[in-house]
Amino acid sequence: MTDKDAFFVTTDWLAEHLNDPGLSVVDASWYLPAQGRDARAEYEAGHIPRAVFFDHDLVVDPDSNLPHALPSPRTFATFAASMGISASDTIVVYDGPGLFSSARAWWMFRVMGAKTVRILEGGIDRWKAEGRFVTAKPTKVASCLFETDFDEGRVATLDEMRRIVEQGTSQIADARSPGRFAGSEPEPRQGVRSGHMPGARNVPIASVAENGALLPPAALRQTFEAAGIDLSQPVVTSCGSGVTAAVLVLALESLGHADARLYDGSWTEWGGRDDTPVETGAP
């Protein structure tokens, strides 16, 4: 198995293994309003056979006022079981373009204890472009049990981020666009300030991926280093609401980085408060 095989499967691989026992296929598409796509409508119109729909707006902590807040292990297990997914399955997740929201589902399943989780390189957009079969028929789901093994150390909290900003104990990689990071573009969520956490570095997700796949390792490493990220030191990733920050975790882990965490509240939490420091402009 190559390093790439540890994170991705190709459309050829998935087509060949679609009938394998113990395979779960997950449509984890989610889009920003500006992208003009409706994830659930697209799934219902035509999805990869065996795929179930992972609703990023539903699989959340119901007691949090933050979008996409990570649910408790028990809550996540209930959702996973309702989708017919076991922690022992080979889980293949995909989204539309390939590397946007699929990484968030990849990260969530792994944080909750699934051991074999892969992302479909190129997403369903590539699958369709290659003329592969899709279906509008509902996927039959068999009841199962998802046994969680929550890896709390992979998740950064607000209190931890305060200490990181104050003490510089970890690097912060922000996946948002340069304009949002610098504060020259408004945030899409009302009541959230513009700018970034002091000390953060900007690594937009568009800079680490191309055509629905991560850049080659050498280019990926150069991208992080050019942004001021020391790949030998701990990194916490952040974005708008914790979704695309997972792309940076994926990119870091693909380079062998062993200490990459995700700030689940991300900028919606930090920028939505009046007691957290915010900077604007380039880092």
mmCIF file of C-alpha atoms in Angstrom:
data_model
loop_
_atom_site.group_PDB
_atom_site.id
_atom_site.type_symbol
_atom_site.label_atom_id
_atom_site.label_comp_id
_atom_site.label_asym_id
_atom_site.label_seq_id
_atom_site.Cartn_x
_atom_site.Cartn_y
_atom_site.Cartn_z
ATOM 1 C CA MET A 1 0.000 0.000 0.000
ATOM 2 C CA THR A 2 1.323 3.450 -0.888
ATOM 3 C CA ASP A 3 0.963 6.469 1.391
ATOM 4 C CA LYS A 4 -1.740 7.728 -0.936
ATOM 5 C CA ASP A 5 -3.672 4.473 -0.590
ATOM 6 C CA ALA A 6 -3.907 5.116 3.138
ATOM 7 C CA PHE A 7 -6.122 8.136 2.477
ATOM 8 C CA PHE A 8 -7.750 7.792 -0.943
ATOM 9 C CA VAL A 9 -9.339 5.342 -3.328
ATOM 10 C CA THR A 10 -9.726 5.871 -7.047
ATOM 11 C CA THR A 11 -12.931 5.632 -9.036
ATOM 12 C CA ASP A 12 -11.554 2.445 -10.599
ATOM 13 C CA TRP A 13 -11.033 0.903 -7.158
ATOM 14 C CA LEU A 14 -14.503 1.814 -5.936
ATOM 15 C CA ALA A 15 -16.171 0.523 -9.090
ATOM 16 C CA GLU A 16 -14.325 -2.768 -8.684
ATOM 17 C CA HIS A 17 -15.170 -3.146 -4.979
ATOM 18 C CA LEU A 18 -18.742 -1.826 -4.836
ATOM 19 C CA ASN A 19 -20.130 -5.258 -4.045
ATOM 20 C CA ASP A 20 -17.592 -6.112 -1.353
ATOM 21 C CA PRO A 21 -19.053 -7.063 2.037
ATOM 22 C CA GLY A 22 -18.203 -4.612 4.795
ATOM 23 C CA LEU A 23 -18.004 -1.633 2.444
ATOM 24 C CA SER A 24 -19.888 1.539 3.336
ATOM 25 C CA VAL A 25 -20.130 4.339 0.778
ATOM 26 C CA VAL A 26 -20.981 7.778 2.124
ATOM 27 C CA ASP A 27 -22.060 10.861 0.190
ATOM 28 C CA ALA A 28 -20.721 13.599 2.460
ATOM 29 C CA SER A 29 -21.393 16.502 0.114
ATOM 30 C CA TRP A 30 -22.031 19.932 1.608
ATOM 31 C CA TYR A 31 -21.763 23.323 -0.031
ATOM 32 C CA LEU A 32 -21.549 26.982 0.836
ATOM 33 C CA PRO A 33 -24.440 29.105 -0.500
ATOM 34 C CA ALA A 34 -22.071 30.778 -2.974
ATOM 35 C CA GLN A 35 -21.360 27.414 -4.611
ATOM 36 C CA GLY A 36 -24.955 27.159 -5.806
ATOM 37 C CA ARG A 37 -25.298 23.414 -5.243
ATOM 38 C CA ASP A 38 -27.844 21.489 -3.174
ATOM 39 C CA ALA A 39 -26.119 18.420 -1.728
ATOM 40 C CA ARG A 40 -29.230 16.477 -0.739
ATOM 41 C CA ALA A 41 -31.052 17.234 -3.998
ATOM 42 C CA GLU A 42 -28.048 16.029 -5.983
ATOM 43 C CA TYR A 43 -27.868 12.865 -3.881
ATOM 44 C CA GLU A 44 -31.551 12.110 -4.408
ATOM 45 C CA ALA A 45 -31.237 12.753 -8.153
ATOM 46 C CA GLY A 46 -28.324 10.359 -8.541
ATOM 47 C CA HIS A 47 -25.714 8.894 -6.190
ATOM 48 C CA ILE A 48 -23.117 6.156 -6.306
ATOM 49 C CA PRO A 49 -24.738 2.770 -5.671
ATOM 50 C CA ARG A 50 -24.772 1.789 -1.974
ATOM 51 C CA ALA A 51 -24.126 5.380 -0.897
ATOM 52 C CA VAL A 52 -25.924 6.837 2.103
ATOM 53 C CA PHE A 53 -26.245 10.564 2.675
ATOM 54 C CA PHE A 54 -24.240 12.153 5.478
ATOM 55 C CA ASP A 55 -25.955 15.418 6.444
ATOM 56 C CA HIS A 56 -23.338 17.790 7.863
ATOM 57 C CA ASP A 57 -26.066 20.051 9.207
ATOM 58 C CA LEU A 58 -27.727 17.153 11.039
ATOM 59 C CA VAL A 59 -24.802 15.103 12.383
ATOM 60 C CA VAL A 60 -23.920 17.751 14.966
ATOM 61 C CA ASP A 61 -24.104 18.477 18.673
ATOM 62 C CA PRO A 62 -27.795 19.377 19.168
ATOM 63 C CA ASP A 63 -26.950 21.421 22.275
ATOM 64 C CA SER A 64 -24.442 23.698 20.544
ATOM 65 C CA ASN A 65 -25.304 26.983 18.867
ATOM 66 C CA LEU A 66 -22.329 26.555 16.537
ATOM 67 C CA PRO A 67 -22.773 25.124 13.028
ATOM 68 C CA HIS A 68 -21.239 21.673 12.520
ATOM 69 C CA ALA A 69 -20.215 21.228 16.159
ATOM 70 C CA LEU A 70 -18.868 17.725 16.702
ATOM 71 C CA PRO A 71 -21.529 15.556 18.373
ATOM 72 C CA SER A 72 -20.822 13.399 21.395
ATOM 73 C CA PRO A 73 -19.618 9.857 20.670
ATOM 74 C CA ARG A 74 -23.004 8.495 21.688
ATOM 75 C CA THR A 75 -24.868 10.870 19.372
ATOM 76 C CA PHE A 76 -22.486 10.159 16.501
ATOM 77 C CA ALA A 77 -22.869 6.420 17.018
ATOM 78 C CA THR A 78 -26.639 6.773 16.729
ATOM 79 C CA PHE A 79 -26.330 8.627 13.439
ATOM 80 C CA ALA A 80 -23.759 6.184 12.051
ATOM 81 C CA ALA A 81 -25.870 3.178 13.008
ATOM 82 C CA SER A 82 -28.904 4.760 11.354
ATOM 83 C CA MET A 83 -26.847 4.934 8.155
ATOM 84 C CA GLY A 84 -25.894 1.270 8.489
ATOM 85 C CA ILE A 85 -22.243 2.043 9.147
ATOM 86 C CA SER A 86 -20.062 0.051 11.525
ATOM 87 C CA ALA A 87 -16.695 1.201 12.856
ATOM 88 C CA SER A 88 -15.167 -1.975 11.411
ATOM 89 C CA ASP A 89 -16.366 -1.230 7.861
ATOM 90 C CA THR A 90 -14.214 0.025 5.038
ATOM 91 C CA ILE A 91 -15.764 3.476 4.728
ATOM 92 C CA VAL A 92 -15.406 5.439 1.488
ATOM 93 C CA VAL A 93 -16.615 9.027 1.634
ATOM 94 C CA TYR A 94 -17.081 11.429 -1.231
ATOM 95 C CA ASP A 95 -18.393 14.872 -2.066
ATOM 96 C CA GLY A 96 -18.989 16.707 -5.329
ATOM 97 C CA PRO A 97 -15.601 18.100 -6.376
ATOM 98 C CA GLY A 98 -13.544 15.607 -4.381
ATOM 99 C CA LEU A 99 -11.898 17.545 -1.566
ATOM 100 C CA PHE A 100 -14.224 19.909 0.205
ATOM 101 C CA SER A 101 -16.617 18.462 2.777
ATOM 102 C CA SER A 102 -15.614 14.810 2.364
ATOM 103 C CA ALA A 103 -12.549 15.395 4.510
ATOM 104 C CA ARG A 104 -14.754 16.527 7.405
ATOM 105 C CA ALA A 105 -16.667 13.234 7.351
ATOM 106 C CA TRP A 106 -13.349 11.363 6.978
ATOM 107 C CA TRP A 107 -12.050 13.158 10.071
ATOM 108 C CA MET A 108 -15.232 12.618 12.098
ATOM 109 C CA PHE A 109 -15.395 8.888 11.435
ATOM 110 C CA ARG A 110 -11.735 8.473 12.371
ATOM 111 C CA VAL A 111 -12.007 10.630 15.500
ATOM 112 C CA MET A 112 -14.948 8.458 16.553
ATOM 113 C CA GLY A 113 -13.043 5.218 16.129
ATOM 114 C CA ALA A 114 -13.368 3.973 12.541
ATOM 115 C CA LYS A 115 -10.039 2.560 11.399
ATOM 116 C CA THR A 116 -10.398 2.258 7.618
ATOM 117 C CA VAL A 117 -11.740 5.459 6.088
ATOM 118 C CA ARG A 118 -10.872 6.620 2.584
ATOM 119 C CA ILE A 119 -11.862 9.543 0.369
ATOM 120 C CA LEU A 120 -12.926 9.039 -3.237
ATOM 121 C CA GLU A 121 -10.428 11.010 -5.255
ATOM 122 C CA GLY A 122 -12.171 13.424 -7.597
ATOM 123 C CA GLY A 123 -15.551 12.932 -5.933
ATOM 124 C CA ILE A 124 -18.793 12.145 -7.657
ATOM 125 C CA ASP A 125 -18.059 14.850 -10.232
ATOM 126 C CA ARG A 126 -15.210 12.700 -11.579
ATOM 127 C CA TRP A 127 -17.323 9.545 -11.209
ATOM 128 C CA LYS A 128 -20.042 11.080 -13.387
ATOM 129 C CA ALA A 129 -17.553 12.578 -15.861
ATOM 130 C CA GLU A 130 -16.220 9.080 -16.459
ATOM 131 C CA GLY A 131 -19.725 7.894 -17.308
ATOM 132 C CA ARG A 132 -20.050 5.604 -14.312
ATOM 133 C CA PHE A 133 -23.433 4.426 -13.074
ATOM 134 C CA VAL A 134 -25.437 6.421 -10.545
ATOM 135 C CA THR A 135 -28.835 5.634 -9.093
ATOM 136 C CA ALA A 136 -31.727 7.546 -7.607
ATOM 137 C CA LYS A 137 -33.000 4.492 -5.748
ATOM 138 C CA PRO A 138 -32.858 4.764 -1.950
ATOM 139 C CA THR A 139 -30.040 2.745 -0.430
ATOM 140 C CA LYS A 140 -31.245 -0.112 1.755
ATOM 141 C CA VAL A 141 -29.760 0.209 5.232
ATOM 142 C CA ALA A 142 -29.290 -2.760 7.556
ATOM 143 C CA SER A 143 -29.328 -2.154 11.287
ATOM 144 C CA CYS A 144 -25.933 -2.253 12.950
ATOM 145 C CA LEU A 145 -23.887 -0.972 15.861
ATOM 146 C CA PHE A 146 -21.163 1.680 15.627
ATOM 147 C CA GLU A 147 -18.804 1.157 18.559
ATOM 148 C CA THR A 148 -17.013 4.436 19.217
ATOM 149 C CA ASP A 149 -13.447 4.903 20.401
ATOM 150 C CA PHE A 150 -13.298 8.673 20.686
ATOM 151 C CA ASP A 151 -9.867 10.259 20.132
ATOM 152 C CA GLU A 152 -10.348 13.443 22.130
ATOM 153 C CA GLY A 153 -6.764 14.512 21.524
ATOM 154 C CA ARG A 154 -7.568 15.231 17.873
ATOM 155 C CA VAL A 155 -10.012 17.999 18.782
ATOM 156 C CA ALA A 156 -9.018 21.490 19.967
ATOM 157 C CA THR A 157 -11.400 23.510 22.149
ATOM 158 C CA LEU A 158 -11.885 27.237 22.648
ATOM 159 C CA ASP A 159 -9.963 27.210 25.931
ATOM 160 C CA GLU A 160 -7.075 25.401 24.270
ATOM 161 C CA MET A 161 -7.065 27.900 21.419
ATOM 162 C CA ARG A 162 -6.891 30.764 23.914
ATOM 163 C CA ARG A 163 -3.766 29.210 25.438
ATOM 164 C CA ILE A 164 -2.256 28.555 22.009
ATOM 165 C CA VAL A 165 -2.780 32.177 20.964
ATOM 166 C CA GLU A 166 -1.390 33.482 24.265
ATOM 167 C CA GLN A 167 1.551 31.101 24.597
ATOM 168 C CA GLY A 168 2.321 30.012 21.025
ATOM 169 C CA THR A 169 2.371 26.330 21.959
ATOM 170 C CA SER A 170 1.095 25.262 18.540
ATOM 171 C CA GLN A 171 0.895 26.665 15.044
ATOM 172 C CA ILE A 172 -2.502 27.632 13.625
ATOM 173 C CA ALA A 173 -3.267 26.918 9.962
ATOM 174 C CA ASP A 174 -6.399 28.712 8.719
ATOM 175 C CA ALA A 175 -8.056 27.190 5.631
ATOM 176 C CA ARG A 176 -10.257 30.175 4.745
ATOM 177 C CA SER A 177 -9.707 32.349 1.685
ATOM 178 C CA PRO A 178 -6.995 35.035 1.828
ATOM 179 C CA GLY A 179 -9.637 37.792 1.824
ATOM 180 C CA ARG A 180 -11.514 36.374 4.795
ATOM 181 C CA PHE A 181 -8.267 35.672 6.616
ATOM 182 C CA ALA A 182 -6.993 39.218 6.087
ATOM 183 C CA GLY A 183 -10.367 40.732 6.956
ATOM 184 C CA SER A 184 -10.752 42.421 3.586
ATOM 185 C CA GLU A 185 -13.802 40.276 2.786
ATOM 186 C CA PRO A 186 -16.821 40.004 5.102
ATOM 187 C CA GLU A 187 -17.634 36.767 6.839
ATOM 188 C CA PRO A 188 -20.662 34.911 5.430
ATOM 189 C CA ARG A 189 -22.213 34.471 8.880
ATOM 190 C CA GLN A 190 -23.894 37.407 10.548
ATOM 191 C CA GLY A 191 -22.309 38.625 13.765
ATOM 192 C CA VAL A 192 -18.879 37.140 13.038
ATOM 193 C CA ARG A 193 -15.953 39.549 12.897
ATOM 194 C CA SER A 194 -13.473 39.574 10.030
ATOM 195 C CA GLY A 195 -9.815 38.680 10.386
ATOM 196 C CA HIS A 196 -7.850 35.871 12.001
ATOM 197 C CA MET A 197 -6.428 34.618 15.284
ATOM 198 C CA PRO A 198 -3.138 36.250 16.275
ATOM 199 C CA GLY A 199 -0.233 34.160 15.036
ATOM 200 C CA ALA A 200 -2.327 32.162 12.555
ATOM 201 C CA ARG A 201 -1.048 31.345 9.086
ATOM 202 C CA ASN A 202 -3.222 31.215 6.006
ATOM 203 C CA VAL A 203 -3.281 27.936 4.055
ATOM 204 C CA PRO A 204 -6.380 28.160 1.824
ATOM 205 C CA ILE A 205 -7.734 24.758 0.849
ATOM 206 C CA ALA A 206 -7.454 25.774 -2.804
ATOM 207 C CA SER A 207 -3.677 25.908 -2.319
ATOM 208 C CA VAL A 208 -3.358 22.256 -1.247
ATOM 209 C CA ALA A 209 -5.610 20.551 -3.800
ATOM 210 C CA GLU A 210 -6.130 20.394 -7.542
ATOM 211 C CA ASN A 211 -8.757 18.553 -9.588
ATOM 212 C CA GLY A 212 -10.268 16.932 -6.521
ATOM 213 C CA ALA A 213 -6.992 15.548 -5.177
ATOM 214 C CA LEU A 214 -4.186 16.690 -2.915
ATOM 215 C CA LEU A 215 -1.091 18.158 -4.536
ATOM 216 C CA PRO A 216 1.921 15.847 -4.842
ATOM 217 C CA PRO A 217 3.864 15.594 -1.560
ATOM 218 C CA ALA A 218 6.722 17.890 -2.579
ATOM 219 C CA ALA A 219 4.348 20.629 -3.730
ATOM 220 C CA LEU A 220 2.179 20.145 -0.661
ATOM 221 C CA ARG A 221 5.160 20.468 1.640
ATOM 222 C CA GLN A 222 6.266 23.612 -0.180
ATOM 223 C CA THR A 223 2.779 25.121 0.192
ATOM 224 C CA PHE A 224 2.793 24.706 3.973
ATOM 225 C CA GLU A 225 6.334 25.948 4.332
ATOM 226 C CA ALA A 226 5.635 28.996 2.149
ATOM 227 C CA ALA A 227 2.736 29.843 4.460
ATOM 228 C CA GLY A 228 5.094 29.758 7.440
ATOM 229 C CA ILE A 229 4.136 26.339 8.820
ATOM 230 C CA ASP A 230 6.981 24.299 10.322
ATOM 231 C CA LEU A 231 6.040 20.710 9.552
ATOM 232 C CA SER A 232 8.139 19.403 12.427
ATOM 233 C CA GLN A 233 5.972 21.206 14.985
ATOM 234 C CA PRO A 234 2.337 20.779 16.191
ATOM 235 C CA VAL A 235 -0.427 22.317 14.079
ATOM 236 C CA VAL A 236 -4.065 23.119 14.804
ATOM 237 C CA THR A 237 -6.253 23.688 11.754
ATOM 238 C CA SER A 238 -9.201 26.064 11.554
ATOM 239 C CA CYS A 239 -11.649 27.387 8.959
ATOM 240 C CA GLY A 240 -15.123 28.921 9.007
ATOM 241 C CA SER A 241 -17.060 26.218 10.850
ATOM 242 C CA GLY A 242 -14.723 23.235 11.096
ATOM 243 C CA VAL A 243 -15.509 21.635 7.733
ATOM 244 C CA THR A 244 -12.655 22.545 5.394
ATOM 245 C CA ALA A 245 -10.144 22.609 8.261
ATOM 246 C CA ALA A 246 -10.268 18.828 7.894
ATOM 247 C CA VAL A 247 -8.736 19.148 4.419
ATOM 248 C CA LEU A 248 -5.640 20.609 6.059
ATOM 249 C CA VAL A 249 -5.561 17.781 8.627
ATOM 250 C CA LEU A 250 -5.741 15.329 5.731
ATOM 251 C CA ALA A 251 -2.955 17.148 3.888
ATOM 252 C CA LEU A 252 -0.736 17.233 6.969
ATOM 253 C CA GLU A 253 -1.284 13.570 7.795
ATOM 254 C CA SER A 254 -0.549 12.620 4.190
ATOM 255 C CA LEU A 255 2.881 14.193 4.714
ATOM 256 C CA GLY A 256 3.440 12.113 7.826
ATOM 257 C CA HIS A 257 2.673 14.901 10.271
ATOM 258 C CA ALA A 258 1.690 13.177 13.509
ATOM 259 C CA ASP A 259 0.424 16.118 15.569
ATOM 260 C CA ALA A 260 -2.388 17.799 13.653
ATOM 261 C CA ARG A 261 -5.578 18.737 15.517
ATOM 262 C CA LEU A 262 -8.741 20.484 14.375
ATOM 263 C CA TYR A 263 -10.324 23.461 16.124
ATOM 264 C CA ASP A 264 -13.935 22.386 15.933
ATOM 265 C CA GLY A 265 -15.520 25.764 16.722
ATOM 266 C CA SER A 266 -13.222 27.436 14.198
ATOM 267 C CA TRP A 267 -13.735 31.041 13.137
ATOM 268 C CA THR A 268 -17.480 31.061 13.734
ATOM 269 C CA GLU A 269 -16.790 30.538 17.430
ATOM 270 C CA TRP A 270 -13.660 32.682 17.728
ATOM 271 C CA GLY A 271 -14.813 35.540 15.524
ATOM 272 C CA GLY A 272 -18.335 35.427 16.926
ATOM 273 C CA ARG A 273 -17.202 36.346 20.433
ATOM 274 C CA ASP A 274 -16.269 39.749 21.818
ATOM 275 C CA ASP A 275 -13.613 38.474 24.220
ATOM 276 C CA THR A 276 -11.175 36.920 21.725
ATOM 277 C CA PRO A 277 -8.344 38.844 20.030
ATOM 278 C CA VAL A 278 -8.587 39.319 16.271
ATOM 279 C CA GLU A 279 -6.015 40.571 13.802
ATOM 280 C CA THR A 280 -6.426 41.725 10.219
ATOM 281 C CA GLY A 281 -4.057 41.917 7.270
ATOM 282 C CA ALA A 282 -1.442 39.438 6.118
ATOM 283 C CA PRO A 283 0.314 37.364 8.826
#
